[in-house]
Phi, psi and omega in degrees: 000139178266128179265123181291132181279132177276125182298132180275135175262139180297134179292130178279135180292144178297134181277117180280155178301329181295324182294334180277346184280146173281163177306324179294320178294322179296322178294319178296320180295319179295319179296323179295318179295320179296318179296319179297320177295321178296318179296316179299318179293322179295317178297319179297318179294320179296320177295321179295317179296320178297318178295319179294322179296317178297320178295320179294321178297319178295320179295318178298319180298318179294321180295317178296323177295320178295320179294322179294319180294329180280354180055040176086359183292332182273352181279126179294146180289135181256122182283166179297321180294320178296318177296322179296324181296313182292323181282336171295321177295318177300318179298321178294319179297317180291323177298318180294320178297321177297319179297318179294319178296322179297323179294321183277338186291334182293341180265111182292346179288340179274125179292136182304315182298321180292322178298311184291325176295327180288309185284337181252022182299327181294329178279320179292342179294345177297343178297337184262019182297335181284333182265335183244126180292322181223122178300145181286320182282129180296333178292321176294322177299318180296318179295320180296318177297316179297323179293326178286329181285312181207093183297313184297317181297318180296319178295322178295323178296316183290314184275354180254261184301319182295318179299317181297319179290328178290321178293330180294340179288346179299319179295318179296324180297318181287322180291328181282343181271175180241050185254163176280181186296321183293311180292329177295318178296319178294322179294320178296318179295319179297320179294316181298318179296317180294321180294316179297317180295321181295315181295319178295322179294319179295317178299321177295321178298321180296312177298322182295322180298320180288319180294324178295321177297318180291320180292325176296323178295319180290328180287000000 
């Protein structure tokens, strides 16, 4: 018996989603994949930095413990000129912060506490010394070094001359505004309270940075 052959039809290739996409859709898809890779790489880098930071904190703790056991024998002697260089740098940093505060103080719409937190953010960053092995801001690094060299002197600079110059900006703030005598008086008082609180907070940060170094050494 002859079996009639059924004509074969050519198999159609499976249509992939890409084939259905327009060039514009393909560009969007490629951009999405690139963005996902960037996000994945960013997360990987952040994890690596966190691990590196923890390792650096442990190394610092061991070094501080070694320095304590040596009773200061391993600490290099710091000359008066070297100390003067670092504190001259601190003075420049504080002068620049005062200049920035003076520019912002003339606008009564800016809250005093917000102004001071903005211009003194590099000093207030010392609060995070326990979580960060090395401050990102070079200005914070300079303050931390100065606090390790002479804690008391740095606190005296902040709570003494710097505080007085910061309080003097209260008058400029009132003169720059267009307020009446009552609101001007209230604005001056608010600035003085914020300036005193900011300086005390910075001094506390300085002591805290040194105490954290010591507690890490003991741990």
